[in-house]
Amino acid sequence: MIEIQHLNKFFGDRQVLFDINLKMMPGKCNLIIGQSGSGKTVLMKTMVGLLAPESGSILFDGRNFVKGNNQELLTSIRREIGMVFQGGALFDSLSVLENVMFPMDMFTKKSRGEKIKRAKDCLQRVDLKGAEKLSPAELSGGMRKRVAIARAIAMAPKYLFCDEPNSGLDPRTSELIDNLIAEITDEYGITTIINTHDMNSVLKIGDTVNFIYEGKLWWQGNGSSILDSDNKEIIHFMEASELTKRLLHNHRDKHLTA
Amino acid sequence: MIATIGNYFLLLRKVFSPSGKQKMFWKQVIDEIHQLGFDSIPIVSLVSLFVGAAITIQLQINMDSPWIPIYAVGFATRKAIVMELAPTIIGLILAGKIGSHIASQLGSMRITEQIDAIEVMGVNSASYLILPKIIACLMFNPILIMLSIVAALFGGWAIGVSVGGMTSYEFIYGLQSFPHPFDLAYAIIKTVVFAFFISSISSFYGYTVKGGALEVGRASTKAVVNSSIAIILSNLVLTQLLM
Ligand SMILES: Nc1ncnc2c1ncn2[C@@H]1O[C@H](COP(=O)(O)OP(=O)(O)OP(=O)(O)O)[C@@H](O)[C@H]1O
Ligand SMILES: [Mg+2]
């Protein structure tokens, strides 16, 4: 479990995260949702120590690396983290296979053959068999995300962070990526954290949902309870998508007739 | 300005701090020597050849006097090339070529979050990315300077003999007169210092890019300008110290 307590983050004089308190559950897809600019990426990068918070605690199964700016602890926690960045962040000088092998090259004593086998398994897991030799520039957006996921799970992480894993993808591909992440989370019992503003993902894989509004944790619940929320900002957020707007209204009508 | 210098030293500290695994280190250094060193051979040879020729012509015209023996041209050419032309001019050229390459490479890795991706794996990204570049430059730039010296002397010889009315013997006799091995050591010392400035300053500007593609371009310009300034200032200091 990951626990965040009283987290505040500033850029210069500007505060972007206000007293965030939340818990991320193991073996579940924990979603952070909110409008563009609400602070999702900043929250996620703070959780993995890429940005330093001004105050607060971040505990990975009880271990708080923020306290005393504990770099050694942070490094050892990071060995248990896999992360999928918003743009994929694939190493463009390396092939797909080398990208997935990279974390193993850095940290394991496995033979080259074993590393290749593991990398191929991971690529197969994300349905990318046969793309090993391609370079990142030759991949479509959806394939890039898959490679990024394969690289993130190569070291069998305990915690998986995904920053907008389906942004820029068509609805069908988005759904495939969502399902993939949900399955992986379930299969390996990972604590998965997903940033998204896609309502489809929220309804489908949101085991826990944390809604961030202007840097504040505004609402918490899950993919099924969100339609019942009477929070003004949440409703506004949901109504931004025509599909969820209709879904929401159908849902309400059903409730009224029931 | 002061803050920038402070951040530069903080980054250097991160680069030289012992960082986890170094398994890939020498492979990285060799890759960098390929990208930064081998690729610079054509431009270094070309520039050296022509500047060496131009210097010889200049010296010959200005030393055309019955009181100066003709072999003095060869001697003066050698001095000029070994002491200043090769280390300093080529240093500046390399600041442009290597500096912009390093800064734009690291800058684009920064804005596409590749550096974050390395960092989040628990790797010291500064050390992993920058140290091999510094080591590659420290190792290979002296070789480039040697090459430059050879090419420039050849350029001088070719022009002197073909259009300058010197015999090959006179020029080579001049090159070999009053041998002073320390000159070469002096050139190498300067080169090593310049190599450190080029690689570390350019890495600093690339690694610390914030924003988008436009900022990568700006960082690349700053890398070249500031490496060049560092070379020129340290050249003066080293000349004072070593001469
Ligand atoms: N490095 C930075 N320096 C200054 N301000 C920043 C920085 N990074 C983010 N911000 C600011 O913090 C706020 C939150 O940004 P963030 O990237 O977390 O939004 P987001 O919720 O991830 O948006 P999106 O859905 O578009 O990715 C924004 O107002 C942004 O301008
Ligand atoms: Mg974001």
Coordinates of C-alpha atoms and ligand atoms in Angstrom, one line a residue:
Chain A
M1 CA 0.0 0.0 0.0
I2 CA 1.1 3.5 -0.7
E3 CA 0.0 6.2 1.7
I4 CA 0.2 10.0 1.1
Q5 CA -0.2 12.3 4.0
H6 CA -0.5 16.1 4.1
L7 CA 1.3 16.5 0.8
N8 CA 2.0 20.1 -0.4
K9 CA 3.8 21.0 -3.6
F10 CA 4.8 24.4 -4.8
F11 CA 6.5 25.7 -8.0
G12 CA 8.1 28.9 -6.8
D13 CA 5.3 30.8 -5.1
R14 CA 2.6 28.9 -6.8
Q15 CA 1.0 26.0 -4.9
V16 CA -0.1 23.1 -7.2
L17 CA -0.9 20.4 -4.6
F18 CA -2.8 21.3 -1.5
D19 CA -2.7 19.0 1.6
I20 CA -3.3 15.7 -0.3
N21 CA -4.2 12.6 1.8
L22 CA -4.8 9.3 0.1
K23 CA -4.1 5.6 0.0
M24 CA -3.4 3.4 -2.9
M25 CA -4.6 -0.2 -2.5
P26 CA -2.4 -3.2 -3.4
G27 CA -3.6 -5.5 -6.2
K28 CA -6.0 -2.7 -7.4
C29 CA -6.1 -0.1 -10.1
N30 CA -6.1 3.2 -8.2
L31 CA -7.1 6.1 -10.5
I32 CA -6.2 9.8 -10.2
I33 CA -8.6 11.8 -12.4
G34 CA -9.0 15.4 -13.1
Q35 CA -8.9 18.0 -15.7
S36 CA -5.8 18.9 -17.6
G37 CA -3.6 21.1 -15.4
S38 CA -5.2 19.9 -12.2
G39 CA -1.9 18.4 -10.9
K40 CA -2.1 14.7 -11.7
T41 CA 1.3 14.4 -13.3
V42 CA 2.9 16.6 -10.6
L43 CA 1.3 14.3 -7.9
M44 CA 2.6 11.2 -9.6
K45 CA 6.1 12.5 -10.1
T46 CA 6.2 13.6 -6.5
M47 CA 5.1 10.1 -5.5
V48 CA 8.1 8.6 -7.2
G49 CA 10.5 11.2 -6.0
L50 CA 11.1 13.0 -9.4
L51 CA 9.7 16.2 -7.8
A52 CA 10.4 17.1 -4.2
P53 CA 7.3 18.1 -2.1
E54 CA 7.5 21.1 0.3
S55 CA 5.9 19.1 3.1
G56 CA 4.1 15.9 3.7
S57 CA 4.9 12.2 3.7
I58 CA 4.8 9.4 1.1
L59 CA 4.9 5.9 2.5
F60 CA 5.6 2.8 0.4
D61 CA 4.4 0.0 2.7
G62 CA 5.4 2.1 5.6
R63 CA 8.7 3.4 4.2
N64 CA 8.8 7.2 4.0
F65 CA 11.5 8.5 1.7
V66 CA 10.5 12.2 2.0
K67 CA 11.5 12.3 5.6
G68 CA 15.1 13.5 5.8
N69 CA 15.3 13.4 2.0
N70 CA 16.4 9.7 2.2
Q71 CA 18.0 9.1 -1.2
E72 CA 19.1 5.5 -0.4
L73 CA 15.6 4.5 0.6
L74 CA 14.2 6.2 -2.5
T75 CA 16.6 4.3 -4.7
S76 CA 15.7 1.0 -3.1
I77 CA 11.9 1.8 -3.4
R78 CA 12.5 2.7 -7.1
R79 CA 13.8 -0.8 -7.8
E80 CA 10.3 -1.9 -7.0
I81 CA 8.6 0.7 -9.2
G82 CA 7.7 0.5 -12.9
M83 CA 6.5 3.6 -14.6
V84 CA 4.8 4.4 -17.9
F85 CA 5.2 8.0 -18.9
Q86 CA 2.7 10.2 -20.6
G87 CA 4.6 10.1 -23.9
G88 CA 6.1 6.6 -23.4
A89 CA 9.6 7.9 -22.8
L90 CA 11.2 5.1 -24.8
F91 CA 14.9 5.4 -25.3
D92 CA 15.1 6.4 -29.0
S93 CA 18.7 5.2 -29.5
L94 CA 17.7 1.6 -28.5
S95 CA 15.5 -1.0 -30.2
V96 CA 12.2 -2.1 -28.7
L97 CA 13.8 -5.2 -27.3
E98 CA 16.8 -3.2 -25.9
N99 CA 14.3 -0.8 -24.3
V100 CA 12.6 -3.6 -22.4
M101 CA 16.0 -5.2 -21.5
F102 CA 17.4 -1.9 -20.2
P103 CA 16.3 -2.2 -16.6
M104 CA 17.6 -5.8 -16.5
D105 CA 20.9 -4.6 -18.0
M106 CA 21.2 -2.1 -15.2
F107 CA 20.2 -4.3 -12.2
T108 CA 20.4 -8.0 -12.8
K109 CA 23.2 -10.5 -13.2
K110 CA 21.1 -12.5 -15.6
S111 CA 22.8 -13.8 -18.8
R112 CA 22.0 -12.1 -22.0
G113 CA 20.0 -15.1 -23.2
E114 CA 17.8 -14.9 -20.0
K115 CA 17.3 -11.2 -20.4
I116 CA 16.2 -11.6 -24.0
K117 CA 13.8 -14.3 -23.0
R118 CA 12.3 -12.2 -20.2
A119 CA 12.0 -9.2 -22.5
K120 CA 10.3 -11.3 -25.2
D121 CA 7.9 -12.6 -22.6
C122 CA 7.0 -9.1 -21.5
L123 CA 6.5 -8.0 -25.1
Q124 CA 4.3 -11.0 -25.7
R125 CA 2.3 -10.1 -22.6
V126 CA 1.5 -6.7 -24.2
D127 CA 0.8 -8.4 -27.6
L128 CA 3.8 -7.0 -29.3
K129 CA 5.4 -10.2 -30.6
G130 CA 7.6 -9.6 -33.7
A131 CA 8.3 -5.9 -33.0
E132 CA 11.6 -6.6 -31.1
K133 CA 13.9 -5.1 -33.7
L134 CA 12.0 -1.9 -34.5
S135 CA 13.2 1.4 -33.2
P136 CA 10.8 3.6 -31.2
A137 CA 10.5 6.0 -34.1
E138 CA 8.9 3.3 -36.2
L139 CA 6.1 2.6 -33.7
S140 CA 2.5 3.9 -33.6
G141 CA 1.3 5.6 -30.4
G142 CA -0.5 2.5 -29.2
M143 CA 2.6 0.4 -29.7
R144 CA 4.8 2.9 -27.9
K145 CA 2.5 2.6 -24.9
R146 CA 2.7 -1.1 -25.0
V147 CA 6.5 -1.1 -25.1
A148 CA 6.5 1.3 -22.2
I149 CA 4.3 -1.1 -20.3
A150 CA 6.5 -4.0 -21.2
R151 CA 9.6 -2.1 -20.0
A152 CA 7.8 -1.1 -16.8
I153 CA 6.9 -4.7 -15.9
A154 CA 10.2 -6.2 -16.9
M155 CA 11.5 -6.2 -13.3
A156 CA 8.2 -7.5 -11.9
P157 CA 7.5 -4.3 -9.9
K158 CA 5.4 -4.1 -6.8
Y159 CA 4.1 -0.7 -7.8
L160 CA 3.1 0.4 -11.3
F161 CA 2.6 4.0 -12.2
C162 CA 0.9 5.0 -15.5
D163 CA 0.6 8.6 -16.5
E164 CA -2.3 8.8 -18.9
P165 CA -1.6 5.4 -20.5
N166 CA -4.3 5.9 -23.1
S167 CA -4.0 9.6 -24.0
G168 CA -3.8 10.1 -27.7
L169 CA -5.2 6.7 -28.5
D170 CA -8.4 5.8 -30.3
P171 CA -11.2 4.4 -28.0
R172 CA -10.7 0.8 -29.1
T173 CA -6.9 0.9 -28.4
S174 CA -7.5 2.8 -25.2
E175 CA -9.7 0.0 -24.0
L176 CA -7.2 -2.6 -24.9
I177 CA -4.5 -0.8 -22.9
D178 CA -6.8 -0.3 -20.0
N179 CA -7.7 -4.0 -20.0
L180 CA -4.0 -4.9 -20.3
I181 CA -3.1 -2.8 -17.2
A182 CA -6.0 -4.2 -15.2
E183 CA -5.1 -7.8 -16.0
I184 CA -1.4 -7.2 -15.2
T185 CA -2.4 -5.6 -11.9
D186 CA -4.6 -8.5 -11.0
E187 CA -2.2 -11.2 -12.2
Y188 CA 0.8 -10.0 -10.3
G189 CA -1.0 -8.3 -7.4
I190 CA 0.7 -4.9 -8.2
T191 CA -0.3 -1.6 -6.6
T192 CA -1.2 0.3 -9.7
I193 CA -1.7 4.0 -9.9
I194 CA -3.2 5.5 -13.1
N195 CA -3.6 9.1 -14.1
T196 CA -6.4 9.6 -16.6
H197 CA -9.1 11.9 -17.7
D198 CA -10.8 9.2 -19.7
M199 CA -14.2 8.5 -18.2
N200 CA -14.3 5.1 -19.9
S201 CA -11.3 4.0 -17.9
V202 CA -12.8 5.4 -14.7
L203 CA -16.0 3.3 -15.1
K204 CA -14.3 0.2 -16.4
I205 CA -11.1 -0.2 -14.2
G206 CA -11.5 2.3 -11.4
D207 CA -11.2 0.2 -8.3
T208 CA -10.5 3.4 -6.4
V209 CA -10.9 6.8 -7.9
N210 CA -9.4 10.0 -6.6
F211 CA -10.7 13.2 -8.2
I212 CA -8.2 16.1 -8.1
Y213 CA -9.6 19.6 -8.6
E214 CA -7.2 22.5 -8.8
G215 CA -4.6 20.7 -6.8
K216 CA -7.0 19.5 -4.1
L217 CA -8.3 16.0 -3.5
W218 CA -12.0 16.8 -4.1
W219 CA -13.7 13.4 -4.1
Q220 CA -12.9 9.8 -3.5
G221 CA -14.8 6.7 -4.5
N222 CA -14.8 4.1 -7.2
G223 CA -15.9 3.5 -10.8
S224 CA -19.4 2.4 -9.8
S225 CA -20.1 5.1 -7.2
I226 CA -19.0 8.0 -9.3
L227 CA -22.2 8.2 -11.2
D228 CA -24.1 8.7 -8.0
S229 CA -21.9 11.6 -6.8
D230 CA -23.6 14.9 -6.4
N231 CA -20.4 16.8 -6.3
K232 CA -20.7 19.8 -8.7
E233 CA -17.2 19.6 -10.1
I234 CA -17.3 15.9 -10.6
I235 CA -20.5 16.2 -12.5
H236 CA -19.1 19.0 -14.5
F237 CA -16.0 16.8 -15.3
M238 CA -18.2 13.8 -16.3
E239 CA -20.4 15.9 -18.5
A240 CA -17.5 17.1 -20.6
S241 CA -17.8 13.8 -22.5
E242 CA -21.0 13.5 -24.4
L243 CA -21.1 9.7 -23.8
T244 CA -20.7 9.9 -20.1
K245 CA -23.2 12.8 -20.0
R246 CA -25.8 10.5 -21.6
L247 CA -24.8 7.6 -19.4
L248 CA -25.1 9.9 -16.4
H249 CA -28.6 11.1 -17.3
N250 CA -29.8 7.6 -18.1
H251 CA -28.4 6.5 -14.7
R252 CA -30.3 9.3 -13.0
D253 CA -33.5 8.5 -14.8
K254 CA -33.3 4.9 -13.8
H255 CA -32.9 6.0 -10.2
L256 CA -35.9 8.3 -10.4
T257 CA -38.2 5.6 -11.8
A258 CA -36.9 3.0 -9.4
Chain B
M1 CA 24.9 33.7 -13.3
I2 CA 26.1 32.7 -9.8
A3 CA 23.1 30.4 -9.5
T4 CA 24.0 28.8 -12.9
I5 CA 27.6 28.1 -11.8
G6 CA 26.3 26.7 -8.5
N7 CA 23.9 24.4 -10.3
Y8 CA 26.7 23.3 -12.6
F9 CA 28.8 22.2 -9.7
L10 CA 25.9 20.5 -8.1
L11 CA 25.4 18.5 -11.3
L12 CA 29.1 17.6 -11.4
R13 CA 28.8 16.3 -7.9
K14 CA 25.9 14.1 -9.0
V15 CA 27.9 13.0 -12.1
F16 CA 30.9 11.9 -10.0
S17 CA 29.1 10.4 -7.1
P18 CA 29.3 6.6 -7.0
S19 CA 26.2 5.4 -8.8
G20 CA 25.0 1.8 -8.3
K21 CA 25.9 -0.4 -11.2
Q22 CA 28.5 0.5 -13.7
K23 CA 28.3 -2.6 -15.8
M24 CA 27.4 -0.7 -19.0
F25 CA 30.0 2.0 -18.4
W26 CA 32.8 1.0 -20.9
K27 CA 30.3 0.1 -23.5
Q28 CA 28.8 3.5 -23.1
V29 CA 32.2 5.2 -23.4
I30 CA 33.0 3.4 -26.6
D31 CA 29.6 4.4 -28.0
E32 CA 30.3 8.0 -27.1
I33 CA 33.8 7.8 -28.7
H34 CA 32.1 6.7 -31.9
Q35 CA 29.5 9.5 -31.8
L36 CA 31.6 12.3 -30.5
G37 CA 35.1 11.4 -31.6
F38 CA 35.1 9.5 -34.9
D39 CA 32.5 11.7 -36.3
S40 CA 34.7 14.8 -35.7
I41 CA 37.7 13.4 -37.6
P42 CA 36.7 14.8 -41.1
I43 CA 36.0 18.4 -39.8
V44 CA 39.1 18.4 -37.7
S45 CA 41.3 17.2 -40.6
L46 CA 39.8 19.6 -43.0
V47 CA 40.1 22.7 -40.8
S48 CA 43.6 21.8 -39.7
L49 CA 44.8 21.2 -43.3
F50 CA 43.7 24.6 -44.5
V51 CA 44.6 26.6 -41.5
G52 CA 48.0 25.0 -41.4
A53 CA 48.5 26.0 -45.1
A54 CA 47.3 29.6 -44.4
I55 CA 49.6 30.0 -41.5
T56 CA 52.6 28.8 -43.5
I57 CA 51.8 31.3 -46.3
Q58 CA 51.4 34.1 -43.8
L59 CA 54.7 33.3 -42.1
Q60 CA 56.5 33.0 -45.3
I61 CA 55.3 36.4 -46.6
N62 CA 56.1 38.1 -43.4
M63 CA 59.5 36.5 -42.9
D64 CA 60.8 37.1 -46.3
S65 CA 64.0 38.8 -45.4
P66 CA 67.7 38.0 -46.1
W67 CA 68.4 38.0 -42.4
I68 CA 66.0 35.2 -41.6
P69 CA 67.0 31.7 -42.7
I70 CA 64.3 30.1 -44.8
Y71 CA 63.9 27.1 -42.4
A72 CA 62.6 29.5 -39.8
V73 CA 59.3 29.3 -41.6
G74 CA 59.0 25.6 -40.8
F75 CA 60.0 26.2 -37.2
A76 CA 57.5 29.0 -36.7
T77 CA 54.8 27.0 -38.4
R78 CA 55.3 24.2 -36.0
K79 CA 55.3 26.5 -32.9
A80 CA 52.1 28.2 -34.0
I81 CA 50.3 25.0 -34.8
V82 CA 51.3 23.0 -31.8
M83 CA 50.9 25.8 -29.3
E84 CA 47.7 27.5 -30.3
L85 CA 46.2 26.4 -33.6
A86 CA 45.6 22.8 -32.8
P87 CA 44.5 22.9 -29.2
T88 CA 42.7 26.2 -29.2
I89 CA 41.2 26.6 -32.7
I90 CA 40.2 22.9 -32.8
G91 CA 39.0 23.2 -29.3
L92 CA 36.6 25.9 -30.4
I93 CA 35.5 23.8 -33.4
L94 CA 34.9 20.9 -31.1
A95 CA 32.9 23.1 -28.7
G96 CA 30.6 23.8 -31.7
K97 CA 30.4 20.2 -32.9
I98 CA 30.5 18.1 -29.8
G99 CA 28.8 20.7 -27.6
S100 CA 25.7 21.1 -29.7
H101 CA 25.5 17.4 -30.2
I102 CA 25.6 16.7 -26.4
A103 CA 23.3 19.5 -25.5
S104 CA 20.6 18.6 -28.0
Q105 CA 20.8 14.9 -27.3
L106 CA 20.4 15.3 -23.5
G107 CA 17.9 18.2 -24.0
S108 CA 15.6 16.1 -26.1
M109 CA 15.9 13.2 -23.6
R110 CA 14.9 15.6 -20.9
I111 CA 11.8 17.0 -22.6
T112 CA 10.6 13.5 -23.7
E113 CA 11.0 12.3 -20.1
Q114 CA 13.6 9.7 -21.0
I115 CA 15.9 11.1 -18.2
D116 CA 13.0 10.8 -15.8
A117 CA 12.5 7.2 -16.9
I118 CA 16.1 6.4 -16.2
E119 CA 16.0 8.1 -12.8
V120 CA 12.8 6.4 -11.8
M121 CA 14.4 3.0 -12.3
G122 CA 16.8 3.9 -9.5
V123 CA 19.7 4.8 -11.8
N124 CA 21.7 8.0 -11.2
S125 CA 20.8 9.4 -14.6
A126 CA 23.4 12.2 -14.5
S127 CA 26.2 9.8 -13.9
Y128 CA 24.9 7.2 -16.3
L129 CA 24.4 9.7 -19.2
I130 CA 27.1 12.3 -18.6
L131 CA 30.2 10.5 -17.2
P132 CA 30.7 8.4 -20.3
K133 CA 30.6 11.6 -22.4
I134 CA 33.2 13.3 -20.3
I135 CA 35.5 10.3 -20.2
A136 CA 35.1 9.8 -24.0
C137 CA 36.1 13.4 -24.6
L138 CA 39.0 13.3 -22.2
M139 CA 40.3 10.2 -24.0
F140 CA 39.6 11.0 -27.6
N141 CA 40.1 14.8 -27.9
P142 CA 43.9 14.5 -27.4
I143 CA 43.9 12.0 -30.3
L144 CA 42.0 14.5 -32.4
I145 CA 44.5 17.2 -31.5
M146 CA 47.4 14.9 -32.6
L147 CA 45.6 14.3 -35.8
S148 CA 45.1 18.1 -36.2
I149 CA 48.8 18.7 -35.7
V150 CA 49.7 16.2 -38.3
A151 CA 47.1 17.5 -40.8
A152 CA 48.1 21.1 -40.2
L153 CA 51.8 20.5 -40.7
F154 CA 51.0 18.5 -43.8
G155 CA 49.0 21.4 -45.1
G156 CA 51.8 23.8 -44.4
W157 CA 54.4 21.6 -46.0
A158 CA 52.2 21.1 -49.1
I159 CA 51.6 24.8 -49.7
G160 CA 55.1 25.8 -48.8
V161 CA 56.6 23.3 -51.2
S162 CA 54.1 23.8 -54.0
V163 CA 53.6 27.5 -54.2
G164 CA 55.8 28.9 -51.5
G165 CA 59.1 28.2 -53.3
M166 CA 60.6 26.2 -50.4
T167 CA 62.2 22.9 -50.7
S168 CA 60.8 20.0 -48.8
Y169 CA 64.1 19.7 -47.0
E170 CA 64.1 23.3 -45.8
F171 CA 60.6 23.1 -44.4
I172 CA 61.2 19.8 -42.7
Y173 CA 64.5 20.9 -41.4
G174 CA 62.7 23.9 -39.9
L175 CA 60.1 21.7 -38.3
Q176 CA 62.8 19.6 -36.6
S177 CA 64.9 22.4 -35.4
F178 CA 65.1 23.4 -31.7
P179 CA 63.0 20.4 -30.6
H180 CA 61.0 21.1 -27.5
P181 CA 59.0 18.1 -26.4
F182 CA 57.2 20.1 -23.7
D183 CA 55.3 21.9 -26.4
L184 CA 53.4 18.8 -27.2
A185 CA 52.7 18.1 -23.5
Y186 CA 51.4 21.7 -23.3
A187 CA 49.1 21.1 -26.2
I188 CA 47.7 17.9 -24.6
I189 CA 47.2 19.5 -21.2
K190 CA 45.2 22.3 -22.8
T191 CA 43.2 19.8 -24.8
V192 CA 42.3 17.7 -21.8
V193 CA 41.2 20.8 -19.9
F194 CA 39.1 22.0 -22.9
A195 CA 37.6 18.6 -23.4
F196 CA 36.4 18.6 -19.8
F197 CA 34.8 22.0 -20.2
I198 CA 33.2 21.2 -23.5
S199 CA 31.7 17.9 -22.3
S200 CA 30.6 19.0 -18.9
I201 CA 29.2 22.4 -19.8
S202 CA 27.3 21.1 -22.7
S203 CA 25.9 18.3 -20.7
F204 CA 24.8 20.8 -18.0
Y205 CA 22.8 22.8 -20.5
G206 CA 21.3 19.8 -22.1
Y207 CA 20.5 17.9 -18.9
T208 CA 18.8 20.9 -17.3
V209 CA 16.5 21.9 -20.2
K210 CA 13.0 22.8 -19.1
G211 CA 10.2 23.2 -21.6
G212 CA 10.0 22.1 -25.2
A213 CA 11.9 21.8 -28.5
L214 CA 12.6 25.6 -28.6
E215 CA 14.4 25.4 -25.3
V216 CA 16.5 22.5 -26.6
G217 CA 17.7 24.7 -29.4
R218 CA 18.4 27.5 -27.0
A219 CA 20.3 25.1 -24.6
S220 CA 22.4 23.9 -27.6
T221 CA 23.4 27.5 -28.4
K222 CA 24.2 28.3 -24.8
A223 CA 26.3 25.1 -24.6
V224 CA 28.4 26.2 -27.5
V225 CA 28.8 29.8 -26.5
N226 CA 29.6 29.0 -22.9
S227 CA 32.0 26.2 -23.7
S228 CA 33.8 28.6 -26.1
I229 CA 34.1 31.2 -23.4
A230 CA 35.4 28.7 -21.0
I231 CA 38.0 27.6 -23.5
I232 CA 39.2 31.1 -24.3
L233 CA 39.5 32.1 -20.6
S234 CA 41.2 28.9 -19.5
N235 CA 43.5 29.2 -22.5
L236 CA 44.7 32.5 -21.1
V237 CA 45.1 31.1 -17.6
L238 CA 46.9 27.9 -18.8
T239 CA 49.2 29.9 -21.0
Q240 CA 50.2 32.0 -18.0
L241 CA 50.6 29.0 -15.8
L242 CA 52.5 26.7 -18.1
M243 CA 54.7 29.0 -20.1
Ligands
LIG1 N1 8.0 22.0 -13.8 C1 7.0 22.8 -13.6 N2 7.2 24.1 -13.2 C2 6.2 24.9 -13.0 N3 4.9 24.6 -13.0 C3 4.6 23.3 -13.3 C4 5.6 22.4 -13.6 N4 5.1 21.2 -13.9 C5 3.7 21.4 -13.8 N5 3.5 22.7 -13.4 C6 2.1 23.3 -13.2 O1 1.4 22.5 -12.3 C7 0.1 22.3 -12.7 C8 -0.3 20.9 -12.8 O2 0.3 20.3 -13.9 P1 0.2 18.8 -14.3 O3 1.2 18.5 -15.3 O4 0.3 18.0 -13.0 O5 -1.3 18.7 -14.8 P2 -2.0 17.3 -15.3 O6 -3.2 17.2 -14.4 O7 -1.1 16.2 -15.4 O8 -2.5 17.8 -16.7 P3 -2.6 16.9 -18.1 O9 -3.9 16.1 -18.0 O10 -2.7 17.9 -19.1 O11 -1.4 16.1 -18.2 C9 -0.1 23.1 -14.0 O12 -0.7 24.3 -13.7 C10 1.3 23.3 -14.5 O13 1.4 24.6 -15.1
MG2 MG -0.3 15.1 -17.0

